[in-house]
C-alpha positions as a Markdown table, in Angstrom:
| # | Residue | x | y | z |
|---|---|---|---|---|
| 1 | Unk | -1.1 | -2.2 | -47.2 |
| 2 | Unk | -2.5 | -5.3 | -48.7 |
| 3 | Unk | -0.6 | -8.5 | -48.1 |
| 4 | Unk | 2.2 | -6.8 | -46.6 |
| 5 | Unk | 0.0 | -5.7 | -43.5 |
| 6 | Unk | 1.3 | -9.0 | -41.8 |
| 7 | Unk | 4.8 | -8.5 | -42.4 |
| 8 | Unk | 5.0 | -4.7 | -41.5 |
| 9 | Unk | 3.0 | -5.9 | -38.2 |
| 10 | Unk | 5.9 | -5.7 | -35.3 |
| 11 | Unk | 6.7 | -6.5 | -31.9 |
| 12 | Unk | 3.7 | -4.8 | -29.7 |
| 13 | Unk | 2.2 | -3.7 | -33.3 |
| 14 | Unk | 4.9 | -1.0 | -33.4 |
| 15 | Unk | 6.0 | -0.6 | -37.5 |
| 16 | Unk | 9.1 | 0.7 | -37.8 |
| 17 | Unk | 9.5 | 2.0 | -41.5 |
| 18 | Unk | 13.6 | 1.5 | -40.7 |
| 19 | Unk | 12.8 | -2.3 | -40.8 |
| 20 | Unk | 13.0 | -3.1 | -44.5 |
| 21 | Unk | 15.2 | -5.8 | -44.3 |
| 22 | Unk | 12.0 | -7.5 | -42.9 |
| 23 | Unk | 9.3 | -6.1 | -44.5 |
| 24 | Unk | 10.6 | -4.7 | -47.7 |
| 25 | Unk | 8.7 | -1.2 | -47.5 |
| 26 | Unk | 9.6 | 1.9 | -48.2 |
| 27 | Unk | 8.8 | 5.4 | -46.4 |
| 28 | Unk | 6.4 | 5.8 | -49.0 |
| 29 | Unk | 4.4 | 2.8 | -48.5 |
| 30 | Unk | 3.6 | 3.4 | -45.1 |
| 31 | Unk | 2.8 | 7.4 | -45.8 |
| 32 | Unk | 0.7 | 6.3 | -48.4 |
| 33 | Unk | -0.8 | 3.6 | -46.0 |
| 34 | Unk | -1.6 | 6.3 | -43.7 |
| 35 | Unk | -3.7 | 8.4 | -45.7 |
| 36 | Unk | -5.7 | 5.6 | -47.0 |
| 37 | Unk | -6.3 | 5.0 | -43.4 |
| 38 | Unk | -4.7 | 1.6 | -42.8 |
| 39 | Unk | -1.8 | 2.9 | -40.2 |
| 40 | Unk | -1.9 | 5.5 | -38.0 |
| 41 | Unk | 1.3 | 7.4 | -37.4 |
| 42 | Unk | 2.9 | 7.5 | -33.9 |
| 43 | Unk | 5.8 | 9.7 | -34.4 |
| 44 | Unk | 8.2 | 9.9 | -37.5 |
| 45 | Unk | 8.8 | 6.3 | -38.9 |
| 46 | Unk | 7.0 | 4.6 | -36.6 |
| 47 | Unk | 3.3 | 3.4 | -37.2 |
| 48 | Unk | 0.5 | 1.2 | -36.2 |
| 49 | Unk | -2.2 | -0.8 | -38.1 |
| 50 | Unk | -5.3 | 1.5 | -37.5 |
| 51 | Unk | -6.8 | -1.6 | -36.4 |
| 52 | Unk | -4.8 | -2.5 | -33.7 |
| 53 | Unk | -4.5 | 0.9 | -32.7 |
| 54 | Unk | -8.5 | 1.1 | -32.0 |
| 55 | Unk | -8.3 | -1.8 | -29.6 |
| 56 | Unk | -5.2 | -0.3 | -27.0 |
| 57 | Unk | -6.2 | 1.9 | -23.9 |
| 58 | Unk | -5.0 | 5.1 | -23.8 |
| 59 | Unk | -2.4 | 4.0 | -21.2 |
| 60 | Unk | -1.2 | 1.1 | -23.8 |
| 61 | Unk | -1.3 | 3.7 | -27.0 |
| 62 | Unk | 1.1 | 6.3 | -24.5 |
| 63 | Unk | 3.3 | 3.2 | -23.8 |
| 64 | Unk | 3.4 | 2.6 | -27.8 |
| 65 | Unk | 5.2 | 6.1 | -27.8 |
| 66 | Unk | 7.3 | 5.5 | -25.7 |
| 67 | Unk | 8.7 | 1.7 | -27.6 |
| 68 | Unk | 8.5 | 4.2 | -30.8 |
| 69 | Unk | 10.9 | 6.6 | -29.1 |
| 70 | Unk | 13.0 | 4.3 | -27.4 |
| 71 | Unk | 13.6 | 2.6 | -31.2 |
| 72 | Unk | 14.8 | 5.5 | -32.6 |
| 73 | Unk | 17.2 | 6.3 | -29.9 |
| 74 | Unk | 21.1 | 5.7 | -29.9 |
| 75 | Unk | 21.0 | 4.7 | -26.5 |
| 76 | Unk | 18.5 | 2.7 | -24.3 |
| 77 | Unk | 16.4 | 5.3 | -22.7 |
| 78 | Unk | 15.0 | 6.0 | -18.8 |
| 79 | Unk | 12.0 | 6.8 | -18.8 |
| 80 | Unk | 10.6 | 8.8 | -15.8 |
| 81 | Unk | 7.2 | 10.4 | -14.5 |
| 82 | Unk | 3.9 | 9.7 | -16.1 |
| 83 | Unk | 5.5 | 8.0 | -18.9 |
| 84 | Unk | 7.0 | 5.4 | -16.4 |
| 85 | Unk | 3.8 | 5.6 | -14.5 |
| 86 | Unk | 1.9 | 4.2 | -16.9 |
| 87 | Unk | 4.4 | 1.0 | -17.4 |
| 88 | Unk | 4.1 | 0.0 | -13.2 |
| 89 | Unk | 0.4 | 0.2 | -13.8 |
| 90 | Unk | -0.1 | 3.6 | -11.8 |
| 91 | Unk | -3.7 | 5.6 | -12.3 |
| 92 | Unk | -3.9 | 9.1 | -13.1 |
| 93 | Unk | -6.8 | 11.6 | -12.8 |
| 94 | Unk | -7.0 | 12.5 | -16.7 |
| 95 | Unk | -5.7 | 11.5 | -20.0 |
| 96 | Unk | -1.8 | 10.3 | -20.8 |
| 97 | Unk | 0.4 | 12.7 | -21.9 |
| 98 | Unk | 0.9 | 13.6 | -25.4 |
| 99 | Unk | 4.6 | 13.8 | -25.1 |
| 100 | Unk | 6.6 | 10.8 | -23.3 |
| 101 | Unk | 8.9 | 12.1 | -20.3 |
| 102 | Unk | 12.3 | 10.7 | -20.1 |
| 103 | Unk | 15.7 | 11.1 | -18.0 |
| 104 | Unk | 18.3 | 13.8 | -19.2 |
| 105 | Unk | 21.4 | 14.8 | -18.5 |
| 106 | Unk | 21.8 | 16.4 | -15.1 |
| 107 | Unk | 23.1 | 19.5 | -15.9 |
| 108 | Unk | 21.9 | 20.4 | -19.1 |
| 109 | Unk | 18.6 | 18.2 | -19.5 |
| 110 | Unk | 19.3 | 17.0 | -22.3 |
| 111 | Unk | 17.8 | 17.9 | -25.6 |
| 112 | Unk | 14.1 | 16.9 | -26.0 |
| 113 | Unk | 12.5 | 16.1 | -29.8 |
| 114 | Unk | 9.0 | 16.5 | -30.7 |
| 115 | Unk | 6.9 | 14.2 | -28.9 |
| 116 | Unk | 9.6 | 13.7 | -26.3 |
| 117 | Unk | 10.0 | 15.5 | -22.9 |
| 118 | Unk | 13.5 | 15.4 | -21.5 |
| 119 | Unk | 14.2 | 16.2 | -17.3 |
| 120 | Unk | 17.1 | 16.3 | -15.7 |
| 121 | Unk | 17.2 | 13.6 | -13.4 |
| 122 | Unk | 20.0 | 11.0 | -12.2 |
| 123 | Unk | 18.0 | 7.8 | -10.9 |
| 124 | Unk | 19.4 | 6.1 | -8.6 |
| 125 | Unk | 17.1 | 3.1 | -8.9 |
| 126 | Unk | 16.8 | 1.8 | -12.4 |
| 127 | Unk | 14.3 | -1.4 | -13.2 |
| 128 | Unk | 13.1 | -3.1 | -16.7 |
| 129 | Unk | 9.6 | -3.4 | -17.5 |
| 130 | Unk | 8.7 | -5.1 | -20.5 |
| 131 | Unk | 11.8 | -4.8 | -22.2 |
| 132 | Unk | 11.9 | -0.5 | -21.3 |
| 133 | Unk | 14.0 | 0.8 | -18.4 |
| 134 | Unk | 12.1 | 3.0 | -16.1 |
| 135 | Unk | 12.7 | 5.1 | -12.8 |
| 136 | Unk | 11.6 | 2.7 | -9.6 |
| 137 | Unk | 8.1 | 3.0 | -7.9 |
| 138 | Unk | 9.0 | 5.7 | -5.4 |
| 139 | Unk | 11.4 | 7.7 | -7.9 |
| 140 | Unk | 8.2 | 7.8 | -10.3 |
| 141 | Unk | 5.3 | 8.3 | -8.0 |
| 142 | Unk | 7.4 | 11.4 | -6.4 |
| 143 | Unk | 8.1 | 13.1 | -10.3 |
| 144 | Unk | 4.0 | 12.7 | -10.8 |
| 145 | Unk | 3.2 | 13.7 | -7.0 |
| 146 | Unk | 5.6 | 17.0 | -7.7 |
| 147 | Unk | 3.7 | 17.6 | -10.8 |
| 148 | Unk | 0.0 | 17.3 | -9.6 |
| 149 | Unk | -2.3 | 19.3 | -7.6 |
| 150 | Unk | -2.7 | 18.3 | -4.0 |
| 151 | Unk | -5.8 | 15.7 | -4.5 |
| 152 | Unk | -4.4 | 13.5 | -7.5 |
| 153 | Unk | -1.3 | 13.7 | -6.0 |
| 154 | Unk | -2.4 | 12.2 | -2.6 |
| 155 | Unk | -4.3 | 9.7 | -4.6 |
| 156 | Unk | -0.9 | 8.8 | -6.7 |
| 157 | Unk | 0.8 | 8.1 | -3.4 |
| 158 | Unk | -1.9 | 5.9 | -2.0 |
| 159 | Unk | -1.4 | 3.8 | -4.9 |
| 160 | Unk | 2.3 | 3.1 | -4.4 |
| 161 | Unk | 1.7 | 2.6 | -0.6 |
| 162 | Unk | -1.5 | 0.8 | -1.6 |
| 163 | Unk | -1.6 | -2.7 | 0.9 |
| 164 | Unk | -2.6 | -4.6 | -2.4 |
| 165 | Unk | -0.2 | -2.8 | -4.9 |
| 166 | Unk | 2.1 | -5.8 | -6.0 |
| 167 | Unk | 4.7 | -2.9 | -6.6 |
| 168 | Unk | 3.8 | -1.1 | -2.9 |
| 169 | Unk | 6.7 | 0.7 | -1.6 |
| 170 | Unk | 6.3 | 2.6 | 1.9 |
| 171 | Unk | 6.0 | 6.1 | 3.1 |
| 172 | Unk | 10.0 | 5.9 | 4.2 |
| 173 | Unk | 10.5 | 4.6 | 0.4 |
| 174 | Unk | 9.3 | 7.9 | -0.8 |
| 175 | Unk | 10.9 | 10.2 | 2.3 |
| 176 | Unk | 14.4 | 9.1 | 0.8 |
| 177 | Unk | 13.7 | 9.6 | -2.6 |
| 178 | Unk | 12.2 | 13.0 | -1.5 |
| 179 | Unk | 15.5 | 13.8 | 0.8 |
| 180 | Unk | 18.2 | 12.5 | -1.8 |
| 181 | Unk | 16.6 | 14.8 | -4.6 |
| 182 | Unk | 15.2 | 17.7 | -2.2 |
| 183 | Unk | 14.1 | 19.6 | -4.9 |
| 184 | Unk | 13.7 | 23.3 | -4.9 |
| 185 | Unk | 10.6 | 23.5 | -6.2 |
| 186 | Unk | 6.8 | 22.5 | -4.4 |
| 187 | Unk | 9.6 | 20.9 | -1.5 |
| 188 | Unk | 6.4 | 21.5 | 1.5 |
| 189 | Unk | 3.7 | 20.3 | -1.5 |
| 190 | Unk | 5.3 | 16.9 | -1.6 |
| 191 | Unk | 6.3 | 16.6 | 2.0 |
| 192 | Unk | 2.2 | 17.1 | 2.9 |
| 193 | Unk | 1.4 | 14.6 | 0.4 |
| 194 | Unk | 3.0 | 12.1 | 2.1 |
| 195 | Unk | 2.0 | 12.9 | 5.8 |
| 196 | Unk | -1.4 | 12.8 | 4.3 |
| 197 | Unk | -1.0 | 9.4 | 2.3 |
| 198 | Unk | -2.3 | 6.3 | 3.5 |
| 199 | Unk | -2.4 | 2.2 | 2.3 |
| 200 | Unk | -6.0 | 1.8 | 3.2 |
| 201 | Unk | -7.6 | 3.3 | 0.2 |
| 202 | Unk | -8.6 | 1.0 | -2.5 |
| 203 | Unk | -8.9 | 2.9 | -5.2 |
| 204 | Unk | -7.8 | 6.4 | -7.0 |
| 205 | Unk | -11.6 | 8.3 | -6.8 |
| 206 | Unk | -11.5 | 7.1 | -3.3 |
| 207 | Unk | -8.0 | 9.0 | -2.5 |
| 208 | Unk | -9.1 | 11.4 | -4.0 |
| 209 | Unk | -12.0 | 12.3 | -2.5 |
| 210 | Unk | -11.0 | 11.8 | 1.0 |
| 211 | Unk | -7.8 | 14.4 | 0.0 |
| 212 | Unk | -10.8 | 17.2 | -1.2 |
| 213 | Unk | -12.7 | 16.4 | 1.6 |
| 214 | Unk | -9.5 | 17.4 | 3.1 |
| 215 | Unk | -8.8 | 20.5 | 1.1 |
| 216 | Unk | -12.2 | 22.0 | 2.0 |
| 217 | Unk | -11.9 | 21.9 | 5.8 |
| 218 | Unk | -14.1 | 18.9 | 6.8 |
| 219 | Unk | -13.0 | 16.3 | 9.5 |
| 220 | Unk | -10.5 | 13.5 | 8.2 |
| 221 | Unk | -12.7 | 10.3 | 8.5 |
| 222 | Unk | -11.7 | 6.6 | 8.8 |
| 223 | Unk | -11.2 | 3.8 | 6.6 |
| 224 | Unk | -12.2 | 0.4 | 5.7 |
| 225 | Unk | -14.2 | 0.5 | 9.0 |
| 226 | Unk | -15.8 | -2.7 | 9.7 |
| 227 | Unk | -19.6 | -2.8 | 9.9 |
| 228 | Unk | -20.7 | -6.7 | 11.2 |
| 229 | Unk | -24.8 | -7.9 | 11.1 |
| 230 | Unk | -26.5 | -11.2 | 10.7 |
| 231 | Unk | -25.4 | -11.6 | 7.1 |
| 232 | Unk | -21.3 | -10.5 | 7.6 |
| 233 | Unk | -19.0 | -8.3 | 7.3 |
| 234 | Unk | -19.5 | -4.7 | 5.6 |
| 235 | Unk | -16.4 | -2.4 | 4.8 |
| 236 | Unk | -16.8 | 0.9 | 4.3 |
| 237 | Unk | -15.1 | 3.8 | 2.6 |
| 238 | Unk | -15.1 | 6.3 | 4.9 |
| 239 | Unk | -16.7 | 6.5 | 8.5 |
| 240 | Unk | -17.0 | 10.0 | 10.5 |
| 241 | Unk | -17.2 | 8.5 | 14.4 |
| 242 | Unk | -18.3 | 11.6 | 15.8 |
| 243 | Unk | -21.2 | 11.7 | 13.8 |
| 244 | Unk | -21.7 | 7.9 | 13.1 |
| 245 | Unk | -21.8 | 8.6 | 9.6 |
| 246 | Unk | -21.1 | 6.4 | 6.4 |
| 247 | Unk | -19.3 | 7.7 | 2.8 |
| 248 | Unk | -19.0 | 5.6 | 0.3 |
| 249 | Unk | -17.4 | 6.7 | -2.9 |
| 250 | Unk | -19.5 | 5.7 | -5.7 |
| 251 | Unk | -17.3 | 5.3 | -9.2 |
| 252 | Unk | -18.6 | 3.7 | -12.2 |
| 253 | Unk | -16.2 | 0.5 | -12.0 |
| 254 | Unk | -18.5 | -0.9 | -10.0 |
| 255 | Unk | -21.4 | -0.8 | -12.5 |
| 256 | Unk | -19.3 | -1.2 | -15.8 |
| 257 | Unk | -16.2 | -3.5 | -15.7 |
| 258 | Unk | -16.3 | -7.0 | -15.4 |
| 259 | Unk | -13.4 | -7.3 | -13.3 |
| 260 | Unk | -15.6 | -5.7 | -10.4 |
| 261 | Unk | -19.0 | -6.6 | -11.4 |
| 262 | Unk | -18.4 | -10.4 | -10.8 |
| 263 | Unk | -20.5 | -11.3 | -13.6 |
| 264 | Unk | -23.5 | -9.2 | -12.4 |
| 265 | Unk | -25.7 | -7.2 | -14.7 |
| 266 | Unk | -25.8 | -3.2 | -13.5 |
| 267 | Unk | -29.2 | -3.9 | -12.0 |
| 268 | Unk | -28.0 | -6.6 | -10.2 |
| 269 | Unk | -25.4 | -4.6 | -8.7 |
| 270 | Unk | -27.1 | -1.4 | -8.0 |
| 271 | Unk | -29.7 | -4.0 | -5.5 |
| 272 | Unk | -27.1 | -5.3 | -4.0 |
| 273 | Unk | -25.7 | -1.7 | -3.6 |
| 274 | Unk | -28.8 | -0.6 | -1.9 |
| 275 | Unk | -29.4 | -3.9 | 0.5 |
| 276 | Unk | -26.0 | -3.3 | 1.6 |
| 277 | Unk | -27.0 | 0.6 | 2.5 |
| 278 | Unk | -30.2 | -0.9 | 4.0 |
| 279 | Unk | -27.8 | -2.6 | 6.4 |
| 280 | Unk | -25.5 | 0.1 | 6.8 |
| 281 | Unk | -28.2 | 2.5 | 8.0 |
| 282 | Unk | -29.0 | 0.2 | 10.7 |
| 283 | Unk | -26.1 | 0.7 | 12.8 |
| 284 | Unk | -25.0 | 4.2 | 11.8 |
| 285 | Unk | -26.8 | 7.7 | 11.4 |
| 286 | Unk | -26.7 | 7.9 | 7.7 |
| 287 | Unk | -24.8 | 7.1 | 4.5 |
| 288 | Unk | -23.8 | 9.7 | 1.6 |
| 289 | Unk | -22.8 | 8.4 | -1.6 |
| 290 | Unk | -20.2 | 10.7 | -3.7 |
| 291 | Unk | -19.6 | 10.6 | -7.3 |
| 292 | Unk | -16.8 | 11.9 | -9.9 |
| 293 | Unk | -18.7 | 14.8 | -10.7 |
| 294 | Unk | -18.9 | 15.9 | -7.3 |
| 295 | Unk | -15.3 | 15.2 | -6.1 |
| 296 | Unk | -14.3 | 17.3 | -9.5 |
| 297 | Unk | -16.6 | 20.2 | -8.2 |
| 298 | Unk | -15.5 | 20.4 | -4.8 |
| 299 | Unk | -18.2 | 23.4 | -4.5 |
| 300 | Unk | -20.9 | 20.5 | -5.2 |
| 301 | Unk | -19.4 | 18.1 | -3.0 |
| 302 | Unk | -18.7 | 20.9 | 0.1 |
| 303 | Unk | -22.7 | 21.9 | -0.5 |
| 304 | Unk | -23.6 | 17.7 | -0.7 |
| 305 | Unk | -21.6 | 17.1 | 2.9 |
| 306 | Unk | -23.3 | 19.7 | 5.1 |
| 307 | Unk | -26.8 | 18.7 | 3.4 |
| 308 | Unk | -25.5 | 15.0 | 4.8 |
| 309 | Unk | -25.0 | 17.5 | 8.2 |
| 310 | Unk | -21.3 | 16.9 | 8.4 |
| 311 | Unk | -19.5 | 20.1 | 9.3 |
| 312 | Unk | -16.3 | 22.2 | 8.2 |
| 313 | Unk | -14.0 | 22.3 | 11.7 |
| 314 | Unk | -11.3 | 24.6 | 9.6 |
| 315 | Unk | -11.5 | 27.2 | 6.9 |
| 316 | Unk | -10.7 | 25.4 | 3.3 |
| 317 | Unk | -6.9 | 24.8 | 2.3 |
């Protein structure tokens, strides 16, 4: 688009092809600018510089749908489920939704658009987040928890109870929200979710885990068990007392982001990894270390726990 990149460049790095008064563009201009690459399309009249677009998450390109949407609306818009999921901040198992979900009428559900999924739904708890209007923690975390299988879902609700989710909200929050609505469908689904649920778990492949652990039969085992030697304190991810054995999920964060590496190189980590298990092994009869691939073949993982000699004590939900 030449010079007039800068000026077409909006709030969030929405473009808006309705905005002429400001940057003096036609519809034309920005097709044309999206062929030649420059913009990529979001939905009708609404566009991003193909630059800026290559830098957002996936979570941050789904909440640039929803701003897009929420422009070209008559009305201010509540948005609900994933879509308002991914504005508190909340993790999910896969990719964003194509299509952002939003509130409709109650009895008719409104009329949904390409790119736009309405639900009937009548929050009772509405809250801004960065200039959008979204259903509350538990209203949200109950619409994705209805919608998910048992394992994601469980790891959906540890996040809102989560002890260090700035946005927590408590088992009774979600009971309420699931009483007042008492919907017809998946009612005994949700309502084992949340007898299942914890705060303890401090992350989403953790939850997730423990809730397939679950599924196929083995015993529940404890968390953020406390493990002392010489050298400190040692938390771990899941301790079986019976046995006096240590699981430690084993996700990638650890290795790749800088937010959890502290500055260390991968290497660097993985030593201190293995001193720690060194420890570990010490005072308890083993440690098994589970990755993604395993909890997302719950016949690898099942076939990994009873090589670890851990046990099924029911048959497999």
């Amino acid at each position: 688009m030449g010079d007039s990149t800068n000026r077409a460049f909006g709030a969030y790095g929405l473009i808006l092809s309705s905005d002429r008064s400001r940057t003096g563009l036609g519809e034309l201009d920005y097709i044309r600018a999206a062929r030649r690459g420059e913009l990529v399309r979001i939905r009708r009249g609404a566009f991003c510089e193909a630059s800026h677009w290559t830098t957002l998450t996936p979570r941050e390109r789904h909440v640039l749908r929803m701003r897009a949407v929420d422009a070209a609306s008559a009305q201010q818009l509540v948005f609900r489920g994933f879509s308002a999921g991914a504005l508190w901040g909340m993790p999910i198992l896969d990719d964003w939704p194509p299509d952002v979900e939003v509130c409709g009428d109650q009895a008719t559900g409104g009329r949904s658009a390409p790119g736009v999924r309405r639900r009937p739904l009548t929050p009772t708890q509405i809250e801004e987040r960065d200039g959008l209007l979204v259903t509350s923690v538990a209203s949200t975390t109950l619409d994705v928890v209805l919608e998910s299988d048992f394992a994601p879902a469980v790891a959906t609700l540890d996040w809102a109870l989560w002890r260090k989710n700035a946005f927590r909200v408590s088992a009774a929050d979600i009971r309420r929200e699931l009483d007042a609505r008492n919907p017809r469908y998946r009612l005994r689904h949700a309502e084992s979710t949340v007898e299942f649920a914890t705060d303890l778990s401090d992350s989403f492949g953790e939850s997730m885990t423990r809730a397939v652990i679950h599924e196929l039969g083995y015993p529940v085992p404890e968390l953020q068990v406390r493990f002392t030697d010489r050298e400190g304190n040692m938390y771990v991810d899941y301790f079986w007392p019976s046995e006096r054995k240590v699981g430690e999920f084993d996700g990638a964060a650890k290795y790749m982001r800088p937010g959890y590496s502290n500055g260390l190189a991968p290497g660097q980590i993985v030593w201190r990894e293995k001193k720690r298990e060194d420890r570990l092994r010490k005072q308890c009869n083993g440690v098994i270390r589970i990755i993604w691939s395993e909890t997302r073949n719950p016949r690898l993982l099942d076939y990994q726990l009873r090589e670890f000699g851990l046990r099924p004590t029911r048959s497999s939900r």
